[in-house]
Coordinates of N, CA and C in Angstrom, one line a residue:
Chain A
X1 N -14.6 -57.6 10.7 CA -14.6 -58.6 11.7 C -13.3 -58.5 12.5
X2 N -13.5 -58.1 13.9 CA -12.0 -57.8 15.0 C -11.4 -59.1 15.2
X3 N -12.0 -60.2 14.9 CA -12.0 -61.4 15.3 C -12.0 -61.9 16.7
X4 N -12.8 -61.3 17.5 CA -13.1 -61.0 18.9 C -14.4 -61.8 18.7
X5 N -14.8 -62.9 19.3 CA -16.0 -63.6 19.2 C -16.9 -63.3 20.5
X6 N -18.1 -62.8 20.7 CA -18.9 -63.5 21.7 C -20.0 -63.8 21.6
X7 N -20.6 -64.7 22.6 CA -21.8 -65.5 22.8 C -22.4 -65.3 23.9
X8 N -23.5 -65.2 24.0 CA -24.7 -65.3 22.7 C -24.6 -63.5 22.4
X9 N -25.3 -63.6 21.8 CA -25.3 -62.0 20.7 C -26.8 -61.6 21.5
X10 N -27.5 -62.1 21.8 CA -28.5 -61.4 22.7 C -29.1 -62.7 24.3
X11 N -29.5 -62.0 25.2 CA -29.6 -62.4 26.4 C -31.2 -61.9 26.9
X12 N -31.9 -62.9 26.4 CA -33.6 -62.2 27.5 C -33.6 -63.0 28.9
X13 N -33.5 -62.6 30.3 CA -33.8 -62.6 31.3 C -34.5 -62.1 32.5
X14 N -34.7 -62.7 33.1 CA -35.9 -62.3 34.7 C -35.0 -61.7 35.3
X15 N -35.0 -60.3 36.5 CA -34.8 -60.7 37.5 C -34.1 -61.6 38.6
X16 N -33.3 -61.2 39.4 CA -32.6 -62.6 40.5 C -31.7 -63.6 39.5
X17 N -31.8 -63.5 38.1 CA -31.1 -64.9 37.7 C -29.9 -64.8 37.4
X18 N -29.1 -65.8 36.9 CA -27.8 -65.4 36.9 C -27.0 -66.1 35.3
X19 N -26.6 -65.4 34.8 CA -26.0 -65.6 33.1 C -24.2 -65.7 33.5
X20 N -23.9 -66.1 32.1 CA -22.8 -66.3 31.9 C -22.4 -65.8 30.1
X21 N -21.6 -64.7 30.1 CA -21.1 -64.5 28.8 C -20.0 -64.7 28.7
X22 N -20.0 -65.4 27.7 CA -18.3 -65.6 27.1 C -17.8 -65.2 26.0
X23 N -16.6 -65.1 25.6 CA -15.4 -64.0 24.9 C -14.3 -65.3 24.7
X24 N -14.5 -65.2 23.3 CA -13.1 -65.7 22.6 C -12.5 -64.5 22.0
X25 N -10.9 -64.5 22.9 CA -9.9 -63.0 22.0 C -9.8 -63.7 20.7
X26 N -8.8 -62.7 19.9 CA -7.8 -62.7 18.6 C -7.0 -64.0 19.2
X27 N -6.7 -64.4 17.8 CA -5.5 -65.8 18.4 C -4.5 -64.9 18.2
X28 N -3.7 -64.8 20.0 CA -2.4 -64.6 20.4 C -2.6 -63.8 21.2
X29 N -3.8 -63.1 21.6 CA -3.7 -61.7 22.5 C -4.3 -62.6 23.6
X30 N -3.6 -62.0 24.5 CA -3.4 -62.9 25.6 C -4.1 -61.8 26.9
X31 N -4.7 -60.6 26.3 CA -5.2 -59.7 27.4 C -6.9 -59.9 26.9
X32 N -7.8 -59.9 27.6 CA -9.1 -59.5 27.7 C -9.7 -58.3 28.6
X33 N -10.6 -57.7 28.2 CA -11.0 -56.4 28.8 C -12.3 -56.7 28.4
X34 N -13.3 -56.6 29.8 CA -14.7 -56.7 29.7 C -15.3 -55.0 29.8
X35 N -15.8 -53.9 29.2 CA -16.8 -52.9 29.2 C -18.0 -53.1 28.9
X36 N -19.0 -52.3 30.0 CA -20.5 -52.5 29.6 C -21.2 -51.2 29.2
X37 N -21.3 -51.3 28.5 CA -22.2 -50.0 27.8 C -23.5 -49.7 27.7
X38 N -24.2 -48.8 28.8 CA -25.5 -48.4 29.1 C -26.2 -47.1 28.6
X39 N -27.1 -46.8 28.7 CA -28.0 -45.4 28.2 C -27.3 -44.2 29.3
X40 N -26.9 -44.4 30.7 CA -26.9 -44.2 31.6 C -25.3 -43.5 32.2
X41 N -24.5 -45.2 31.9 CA -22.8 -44.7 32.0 C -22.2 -44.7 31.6
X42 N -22.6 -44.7 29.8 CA -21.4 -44.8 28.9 C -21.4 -46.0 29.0
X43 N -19.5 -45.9 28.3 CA -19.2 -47.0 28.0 C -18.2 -47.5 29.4
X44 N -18.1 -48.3 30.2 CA -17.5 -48.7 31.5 C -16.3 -49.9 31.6
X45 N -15.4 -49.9 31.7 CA -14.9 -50.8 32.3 C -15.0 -51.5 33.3
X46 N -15.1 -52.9 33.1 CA -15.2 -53.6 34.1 C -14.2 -54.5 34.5
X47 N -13.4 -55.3 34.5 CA -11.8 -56.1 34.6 C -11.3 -56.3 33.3
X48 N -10.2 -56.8 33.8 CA -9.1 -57.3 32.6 C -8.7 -58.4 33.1
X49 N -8.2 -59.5 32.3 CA -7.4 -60.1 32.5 C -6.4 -60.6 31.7
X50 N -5.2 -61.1 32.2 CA -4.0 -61.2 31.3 C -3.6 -62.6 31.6
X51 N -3.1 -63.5 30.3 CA -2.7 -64.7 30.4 C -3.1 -65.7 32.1
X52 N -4.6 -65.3 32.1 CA -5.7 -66.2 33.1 C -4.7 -65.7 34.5
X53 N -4.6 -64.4 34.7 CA -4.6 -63.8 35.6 C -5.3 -62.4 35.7
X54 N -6.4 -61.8 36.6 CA -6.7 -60.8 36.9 C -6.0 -59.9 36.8
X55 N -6.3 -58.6 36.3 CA -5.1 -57.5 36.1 C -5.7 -56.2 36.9
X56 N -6.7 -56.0 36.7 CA -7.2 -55.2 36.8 C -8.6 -54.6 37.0
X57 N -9.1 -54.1 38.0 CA -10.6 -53.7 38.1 C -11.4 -52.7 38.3
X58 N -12.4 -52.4 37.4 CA -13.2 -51.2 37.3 C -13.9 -51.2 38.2
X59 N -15.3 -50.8 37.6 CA -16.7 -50.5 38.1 C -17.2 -51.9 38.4
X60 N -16.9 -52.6 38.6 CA -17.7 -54.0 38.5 C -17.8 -54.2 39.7
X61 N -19.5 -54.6 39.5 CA -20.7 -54.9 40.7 C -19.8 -56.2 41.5
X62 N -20.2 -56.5 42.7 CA -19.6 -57.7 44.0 C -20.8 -58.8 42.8
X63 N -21.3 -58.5 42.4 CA -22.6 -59.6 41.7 C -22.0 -60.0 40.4
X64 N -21.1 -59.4 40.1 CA -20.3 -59.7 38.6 C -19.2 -60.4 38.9
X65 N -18.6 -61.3 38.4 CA -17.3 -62.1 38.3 C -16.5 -62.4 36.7
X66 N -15.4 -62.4 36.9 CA -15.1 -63.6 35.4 C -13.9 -64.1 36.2
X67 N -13.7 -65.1 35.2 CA -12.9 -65.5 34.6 C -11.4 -65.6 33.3
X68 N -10.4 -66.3 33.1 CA -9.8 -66.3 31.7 C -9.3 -68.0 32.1
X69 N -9.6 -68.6 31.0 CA -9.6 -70.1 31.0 C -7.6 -70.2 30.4
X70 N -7.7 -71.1 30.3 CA -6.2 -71.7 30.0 C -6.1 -71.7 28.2
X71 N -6.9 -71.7 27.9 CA -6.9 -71.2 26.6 C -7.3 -69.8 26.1
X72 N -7.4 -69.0 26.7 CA -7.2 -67.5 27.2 C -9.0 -67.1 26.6
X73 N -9.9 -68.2 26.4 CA -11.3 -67.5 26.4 C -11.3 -67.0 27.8
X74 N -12.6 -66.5 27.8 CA -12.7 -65.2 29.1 C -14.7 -65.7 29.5
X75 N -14.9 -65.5 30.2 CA -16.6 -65.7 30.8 C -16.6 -64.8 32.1
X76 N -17.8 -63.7 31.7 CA -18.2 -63.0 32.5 C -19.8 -63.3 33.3
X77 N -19.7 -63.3 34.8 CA -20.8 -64.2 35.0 C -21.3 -63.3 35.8
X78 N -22.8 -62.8 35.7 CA -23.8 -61.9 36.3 C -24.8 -62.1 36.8
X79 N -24.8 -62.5 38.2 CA -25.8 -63.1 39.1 C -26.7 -62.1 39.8
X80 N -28.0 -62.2 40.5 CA -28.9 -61.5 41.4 C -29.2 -60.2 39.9
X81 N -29.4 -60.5 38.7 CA -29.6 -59.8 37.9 C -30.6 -58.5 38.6
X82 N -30.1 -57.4 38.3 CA -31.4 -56.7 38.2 C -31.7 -55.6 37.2
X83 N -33.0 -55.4 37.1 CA -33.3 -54.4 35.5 C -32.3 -53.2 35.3
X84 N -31.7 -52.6 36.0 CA -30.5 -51.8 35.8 C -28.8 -52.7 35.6
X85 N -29.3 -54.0 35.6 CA -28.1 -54.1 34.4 C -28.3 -54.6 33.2
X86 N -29.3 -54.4 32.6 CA -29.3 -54.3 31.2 C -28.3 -53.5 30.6
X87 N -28.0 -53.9 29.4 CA -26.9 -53.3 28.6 C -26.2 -53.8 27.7
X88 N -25.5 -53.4 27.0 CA -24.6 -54.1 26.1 C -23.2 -54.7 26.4
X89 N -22.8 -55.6 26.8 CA -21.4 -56.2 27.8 C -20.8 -56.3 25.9
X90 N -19.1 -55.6 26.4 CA -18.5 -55.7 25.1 C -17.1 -57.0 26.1
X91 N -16.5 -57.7 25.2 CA -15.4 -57.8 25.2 C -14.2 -57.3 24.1
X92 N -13.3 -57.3 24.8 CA -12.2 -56.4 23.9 C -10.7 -57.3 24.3
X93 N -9.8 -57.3 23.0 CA -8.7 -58.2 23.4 C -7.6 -57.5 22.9
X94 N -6.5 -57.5 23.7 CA -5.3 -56.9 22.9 C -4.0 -57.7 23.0
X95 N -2.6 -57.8 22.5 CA -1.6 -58.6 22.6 C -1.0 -57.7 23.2
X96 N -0.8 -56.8 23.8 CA -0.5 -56.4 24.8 C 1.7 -56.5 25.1
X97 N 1.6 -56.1 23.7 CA 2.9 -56.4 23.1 C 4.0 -55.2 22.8
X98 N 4.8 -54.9 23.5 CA 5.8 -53.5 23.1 C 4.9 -52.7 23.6
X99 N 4.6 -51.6 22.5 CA 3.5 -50.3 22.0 C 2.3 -50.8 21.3
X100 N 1.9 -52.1 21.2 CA 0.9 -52.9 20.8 C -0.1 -52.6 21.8
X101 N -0.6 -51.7 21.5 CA -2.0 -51.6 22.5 C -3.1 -51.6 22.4
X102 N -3.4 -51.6 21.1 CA -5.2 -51.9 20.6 C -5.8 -52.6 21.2
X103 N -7.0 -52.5 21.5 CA -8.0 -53.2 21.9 C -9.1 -53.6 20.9
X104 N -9.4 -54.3 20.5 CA -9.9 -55.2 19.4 C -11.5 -55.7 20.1
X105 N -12.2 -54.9 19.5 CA -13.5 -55.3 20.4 C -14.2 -56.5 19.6
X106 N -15.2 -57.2 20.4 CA -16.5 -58.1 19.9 C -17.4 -57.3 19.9
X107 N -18.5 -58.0 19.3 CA -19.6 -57.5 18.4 C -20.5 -56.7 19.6
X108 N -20.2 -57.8 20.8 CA -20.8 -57.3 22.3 C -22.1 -58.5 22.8
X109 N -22.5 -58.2 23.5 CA -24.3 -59.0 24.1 C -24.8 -58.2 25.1
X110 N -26.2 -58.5 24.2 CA -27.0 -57.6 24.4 C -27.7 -58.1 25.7
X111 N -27.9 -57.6 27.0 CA -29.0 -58.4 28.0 C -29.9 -57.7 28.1
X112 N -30.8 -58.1 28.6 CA -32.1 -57.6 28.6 C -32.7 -58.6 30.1
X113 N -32.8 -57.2 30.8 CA -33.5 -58.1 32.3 C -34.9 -57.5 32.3
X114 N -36.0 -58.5 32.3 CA -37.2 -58.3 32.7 C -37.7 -58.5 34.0
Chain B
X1 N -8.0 -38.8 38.6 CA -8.5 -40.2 37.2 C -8.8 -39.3 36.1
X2 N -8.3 -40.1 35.5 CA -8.1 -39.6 34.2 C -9.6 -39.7 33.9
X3 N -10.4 -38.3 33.4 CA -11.3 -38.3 32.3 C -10.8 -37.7 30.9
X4 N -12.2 -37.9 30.0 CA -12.5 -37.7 28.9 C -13.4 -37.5 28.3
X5 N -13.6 -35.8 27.7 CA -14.7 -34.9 27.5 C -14.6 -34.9 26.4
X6 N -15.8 -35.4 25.6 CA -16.1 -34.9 24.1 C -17.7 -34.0 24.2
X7 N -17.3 -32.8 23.9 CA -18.3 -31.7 24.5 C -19.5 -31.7 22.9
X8 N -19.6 -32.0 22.1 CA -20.3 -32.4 21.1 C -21.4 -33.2 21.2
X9 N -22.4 -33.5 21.5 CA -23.3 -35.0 21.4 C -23.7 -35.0 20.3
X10 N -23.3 -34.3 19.6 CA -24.3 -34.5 18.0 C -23.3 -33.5 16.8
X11 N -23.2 -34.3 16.1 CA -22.5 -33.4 14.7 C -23.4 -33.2 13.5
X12 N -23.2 -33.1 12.2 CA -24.0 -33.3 11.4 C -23.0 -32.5 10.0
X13 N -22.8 -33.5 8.9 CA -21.8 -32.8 7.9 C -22.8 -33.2 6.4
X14 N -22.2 -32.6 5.4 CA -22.7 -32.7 4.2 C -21.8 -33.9 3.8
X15 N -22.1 -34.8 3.4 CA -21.4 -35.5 2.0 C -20.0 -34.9 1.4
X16 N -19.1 -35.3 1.4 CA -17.8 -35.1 0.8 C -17.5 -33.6 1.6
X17 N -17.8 -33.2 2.3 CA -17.3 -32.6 3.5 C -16.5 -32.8 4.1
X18 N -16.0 -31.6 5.5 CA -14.9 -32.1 5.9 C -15.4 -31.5 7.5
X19 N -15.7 -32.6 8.7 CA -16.0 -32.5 9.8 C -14.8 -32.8 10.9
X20 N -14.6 -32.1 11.9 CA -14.0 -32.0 13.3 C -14.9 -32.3 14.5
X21 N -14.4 -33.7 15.3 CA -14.8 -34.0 16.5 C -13.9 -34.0 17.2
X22 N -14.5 -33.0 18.4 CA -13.6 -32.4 20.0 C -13.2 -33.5 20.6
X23 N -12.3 -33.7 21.3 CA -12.2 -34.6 22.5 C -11.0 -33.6 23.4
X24 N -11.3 -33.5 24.5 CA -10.4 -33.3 25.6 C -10.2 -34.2 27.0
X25 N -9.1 -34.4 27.2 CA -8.4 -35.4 28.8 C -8.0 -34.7 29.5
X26 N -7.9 -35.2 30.4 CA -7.3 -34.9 31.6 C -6.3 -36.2 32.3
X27 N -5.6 -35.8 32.2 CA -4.2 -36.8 32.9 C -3.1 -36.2 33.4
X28 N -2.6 -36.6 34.5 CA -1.2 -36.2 35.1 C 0.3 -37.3 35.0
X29 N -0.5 -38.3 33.6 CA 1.0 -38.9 32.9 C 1.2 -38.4 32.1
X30 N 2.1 -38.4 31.4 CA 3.0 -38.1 30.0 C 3.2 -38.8 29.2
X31 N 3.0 -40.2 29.3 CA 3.0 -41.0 28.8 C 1.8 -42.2 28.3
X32 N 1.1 -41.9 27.2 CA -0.8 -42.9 27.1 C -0.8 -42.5 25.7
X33 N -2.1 -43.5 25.4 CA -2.2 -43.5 24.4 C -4.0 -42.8 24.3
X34 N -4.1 -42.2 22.9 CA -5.1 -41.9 22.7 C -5.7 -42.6 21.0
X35 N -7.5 -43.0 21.7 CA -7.9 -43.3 20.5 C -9.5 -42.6 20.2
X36 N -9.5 -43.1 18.8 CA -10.6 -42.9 18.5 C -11.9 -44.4 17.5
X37 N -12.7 -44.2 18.2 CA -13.7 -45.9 18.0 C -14.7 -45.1 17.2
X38 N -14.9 -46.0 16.4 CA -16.6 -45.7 15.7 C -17.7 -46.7 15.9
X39 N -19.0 -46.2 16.6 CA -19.4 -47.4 16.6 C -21.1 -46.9 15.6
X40 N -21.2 -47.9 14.6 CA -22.5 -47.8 14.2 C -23.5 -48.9 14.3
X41 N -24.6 -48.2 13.5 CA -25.9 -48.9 13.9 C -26.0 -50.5 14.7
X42 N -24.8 -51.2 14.3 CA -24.7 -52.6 14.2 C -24.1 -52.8 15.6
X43 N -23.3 -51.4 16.2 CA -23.1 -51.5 17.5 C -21.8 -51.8 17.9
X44 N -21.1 -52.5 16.7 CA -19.8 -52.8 17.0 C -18.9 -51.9 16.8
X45 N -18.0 -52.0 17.9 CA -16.7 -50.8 18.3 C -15.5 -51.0 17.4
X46 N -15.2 -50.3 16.7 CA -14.5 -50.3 15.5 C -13.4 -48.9 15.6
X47 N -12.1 -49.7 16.0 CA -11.1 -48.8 15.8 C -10.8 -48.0 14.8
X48 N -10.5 -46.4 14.6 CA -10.5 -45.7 13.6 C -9.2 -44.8 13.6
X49 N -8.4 -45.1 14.6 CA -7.0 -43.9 14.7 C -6.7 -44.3 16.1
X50 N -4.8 -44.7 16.3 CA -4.7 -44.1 17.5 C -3.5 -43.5 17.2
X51 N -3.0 -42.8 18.8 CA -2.0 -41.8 18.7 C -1.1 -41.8 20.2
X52 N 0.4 -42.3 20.2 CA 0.9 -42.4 21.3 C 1.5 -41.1 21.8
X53 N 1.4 -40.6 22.7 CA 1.2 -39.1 22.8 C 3.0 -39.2 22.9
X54 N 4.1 -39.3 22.9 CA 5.2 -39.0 22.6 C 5.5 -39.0 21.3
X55 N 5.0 -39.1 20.5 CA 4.8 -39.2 19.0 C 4.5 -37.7 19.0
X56 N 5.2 -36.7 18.2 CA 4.5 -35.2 18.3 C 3.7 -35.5 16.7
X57 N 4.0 -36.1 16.0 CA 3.4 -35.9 15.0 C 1.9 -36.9 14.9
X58 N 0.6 -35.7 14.1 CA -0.2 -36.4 14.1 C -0.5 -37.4 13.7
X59 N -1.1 -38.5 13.6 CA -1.6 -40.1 13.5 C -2.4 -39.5 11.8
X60 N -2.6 -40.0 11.1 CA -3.1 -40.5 9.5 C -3.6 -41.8 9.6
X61 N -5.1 -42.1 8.7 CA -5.2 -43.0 8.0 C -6.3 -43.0 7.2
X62 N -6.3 -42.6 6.3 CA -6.9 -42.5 5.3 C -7.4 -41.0 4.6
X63 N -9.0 -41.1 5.3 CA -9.7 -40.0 5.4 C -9.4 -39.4 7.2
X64 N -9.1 -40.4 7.7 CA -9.2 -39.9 9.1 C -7.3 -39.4 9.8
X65 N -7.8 -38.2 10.2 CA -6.3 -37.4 10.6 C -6.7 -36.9 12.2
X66 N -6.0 -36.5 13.2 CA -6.3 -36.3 14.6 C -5.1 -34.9 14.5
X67 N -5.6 -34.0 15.2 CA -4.5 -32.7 15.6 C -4.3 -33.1 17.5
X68 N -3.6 -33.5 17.3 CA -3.0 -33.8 19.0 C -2.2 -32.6 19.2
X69 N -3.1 -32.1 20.4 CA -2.0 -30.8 21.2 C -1.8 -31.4 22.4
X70 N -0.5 -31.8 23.0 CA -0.6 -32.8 24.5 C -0.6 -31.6 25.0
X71 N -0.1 -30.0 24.6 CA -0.3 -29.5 26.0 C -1.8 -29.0 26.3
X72 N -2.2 -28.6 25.7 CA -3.7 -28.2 25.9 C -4.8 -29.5 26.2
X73 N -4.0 -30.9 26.1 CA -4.8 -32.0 26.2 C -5.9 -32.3 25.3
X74 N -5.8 -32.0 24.1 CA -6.8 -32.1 22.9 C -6.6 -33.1 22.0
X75 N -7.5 -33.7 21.7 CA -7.3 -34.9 20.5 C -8.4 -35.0 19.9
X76 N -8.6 -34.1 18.4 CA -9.6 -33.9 17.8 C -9.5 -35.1 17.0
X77 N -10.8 -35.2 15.9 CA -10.9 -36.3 15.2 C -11.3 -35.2 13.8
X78 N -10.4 -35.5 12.6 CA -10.8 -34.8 11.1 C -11.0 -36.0 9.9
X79 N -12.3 -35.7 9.4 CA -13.0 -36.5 8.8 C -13.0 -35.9 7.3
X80 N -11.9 -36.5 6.6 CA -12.2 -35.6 5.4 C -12.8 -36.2 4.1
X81 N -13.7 -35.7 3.6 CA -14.6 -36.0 1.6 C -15.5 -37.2 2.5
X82 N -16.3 -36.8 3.9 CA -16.8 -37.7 4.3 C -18.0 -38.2 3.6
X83 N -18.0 -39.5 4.0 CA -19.0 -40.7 3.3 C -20.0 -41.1 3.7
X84 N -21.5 -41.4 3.5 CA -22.6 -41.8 4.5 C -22.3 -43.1 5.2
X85 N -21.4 -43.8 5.4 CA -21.2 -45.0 5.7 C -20.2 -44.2 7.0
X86 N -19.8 -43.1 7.0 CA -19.4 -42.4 8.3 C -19.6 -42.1 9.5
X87 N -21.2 -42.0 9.3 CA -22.7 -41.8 10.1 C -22.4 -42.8 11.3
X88 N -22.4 -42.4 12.6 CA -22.2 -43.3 13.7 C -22.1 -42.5 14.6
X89 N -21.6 -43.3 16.0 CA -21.2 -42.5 17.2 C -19.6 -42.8 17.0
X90 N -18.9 -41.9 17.9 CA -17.6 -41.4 17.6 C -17.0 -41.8 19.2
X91 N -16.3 -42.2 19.7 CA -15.9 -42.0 21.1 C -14.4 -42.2 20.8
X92 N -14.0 -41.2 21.8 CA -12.5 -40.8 22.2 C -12.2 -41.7 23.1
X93 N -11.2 -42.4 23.2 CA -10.7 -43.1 24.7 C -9.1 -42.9 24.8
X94 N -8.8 -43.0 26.2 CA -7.5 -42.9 26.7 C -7.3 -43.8 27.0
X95 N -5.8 -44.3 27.3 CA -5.2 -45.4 28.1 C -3.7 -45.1 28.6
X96 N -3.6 -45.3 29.6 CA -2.8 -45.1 30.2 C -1.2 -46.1 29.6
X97 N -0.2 -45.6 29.8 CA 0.9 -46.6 29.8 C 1.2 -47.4 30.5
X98 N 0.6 -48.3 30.4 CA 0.9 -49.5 32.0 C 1.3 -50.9 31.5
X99 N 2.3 -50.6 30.1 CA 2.5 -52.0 30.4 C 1.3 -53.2 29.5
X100 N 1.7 -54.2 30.7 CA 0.3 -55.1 30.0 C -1.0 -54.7 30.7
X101 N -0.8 -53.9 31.5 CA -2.6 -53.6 32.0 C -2.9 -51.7 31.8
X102 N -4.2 -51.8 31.3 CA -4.2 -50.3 30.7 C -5.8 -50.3 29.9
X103 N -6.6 -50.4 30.7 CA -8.1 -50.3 30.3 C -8.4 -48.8 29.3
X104 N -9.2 -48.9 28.8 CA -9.9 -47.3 28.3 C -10.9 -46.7 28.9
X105 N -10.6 -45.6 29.0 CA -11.3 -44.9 29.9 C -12.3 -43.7 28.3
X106 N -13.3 -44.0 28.3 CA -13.9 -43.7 27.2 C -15.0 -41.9 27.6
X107 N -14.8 -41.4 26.9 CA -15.7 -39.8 26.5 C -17.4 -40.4 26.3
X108 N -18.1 -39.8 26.2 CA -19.5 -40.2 26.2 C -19.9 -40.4 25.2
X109 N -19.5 -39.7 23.8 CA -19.5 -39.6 22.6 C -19.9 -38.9 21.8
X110 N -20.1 -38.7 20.6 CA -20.7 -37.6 19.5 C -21.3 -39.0 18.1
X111 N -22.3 -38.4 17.9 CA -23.1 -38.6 17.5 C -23.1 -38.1 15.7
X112 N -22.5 -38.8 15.0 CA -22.1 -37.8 13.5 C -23.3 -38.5 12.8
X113 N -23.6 -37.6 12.1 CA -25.3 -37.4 10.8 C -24.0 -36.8 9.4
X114 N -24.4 -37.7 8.4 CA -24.3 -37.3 7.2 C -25.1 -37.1 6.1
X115 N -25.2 -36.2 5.8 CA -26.4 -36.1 4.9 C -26.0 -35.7 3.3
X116 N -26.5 -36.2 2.3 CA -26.8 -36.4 1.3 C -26.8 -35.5 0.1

């Protein structure tokens, strides 16, 4: 257990609709890092954020957003779904401290667009 | 941009064997860290070794040991008296030194089979 939580552990949706995953880090890492991992592109980076400020941005669709709330959970939100973004969305958290650089992954969520 | 080639898709070792997975980068810092993730059946990404490349000496932990050559850009993975609970995908990742922001930039992966 990384102690990286997220919710829900699986996602069945249509088409056009629009989800929301959320990511509790480790208590005290104050960095989150969203990757999606496909058949297709690997494993991808998508943003980071640090103490509920944006840090940094990958591959991520104009249709994807997040967030980091004041208590440093994180929500990644994925609108105009379409069947090519199925995949596995990981979050990953690190304290981001000295040479402290691990990244501490969640279990992940699985979507599934029909 | 930095990539990361693990030219392997598939390994396959005997039981209490001793297996090597490739990984090579490409970067024009001197300064990053390299890792190695296991992910099995269950899917979860599970740290297994890293290695801060100013560090000449290899990284240890346990059964698992890495031969870092920074000049040839190599960061193998050695798997030694390996165990069926080893069986997974293997991915290499890099990260740059940046501080608090420094994503991973991940290899495609290798695919280890242990058999019995």
């Amino acid at each position: 257990d990384s102690g990286v939580t997220q919710t829900p552990k699986h996602l069945i949706t249509a088409t056009g609709q629009r989800v929301t995953l959320r990511c509790s880090p480790r208590s005290g890492d104050l960095s989150v890092y969203w990757y999606q991992q496909s058949l297709d592109q690997g494993l991808q980076f998508l943003i980071q954020y640090y103490n509920g400020e944006e840090r940094a941005k990958g591959n991520i669709l104009e249709r994807f957003s997040a967030q980091q709330f004041p208590d440093l959970h994180s929500e990644l939100n994925l609108s105009s779904l379409e069947l090519g973004d199925s995949a596995l969305y990981f979050c990953a958290s690190s304290p981001e401290v000295g040479t402290v650089t691990e990244q501490y992954f969640g279990p992940g969520t699985r979507l599934t667009v029909t | 941009a930095q990539t990361v080639t693990q030219s392997q898709p598939e390994m396959s070792v005997q039981e209490a064997e001793t297996v090597t997975l490739s990984c090579t980068y490409d970067t024009s810092e001197s300064d990053y860290y390299l890792f190695w993730y296991k992910q099995p059946p269950s899917r979860q990404m599970i740290l297994v070794i890293r290695q801060e490349a100013y560090k000449q000496q290899n990284a240890t932990e346990n059964r698992f040991s890495v031969n870092f050559q920074k000049a040839a850009k190599s960061f193998s993975l050695k798997i030694s008296d390996s165990q069926l609970g080893d069986a997974a995908m293997y991915f290499c990742a890099y990260r740059d030194d940046g501080g608090s922001q420094g994503n991973l930039i991940f290899g495609k992966g290798t695919k280890l089979s242990v058999k019995p």
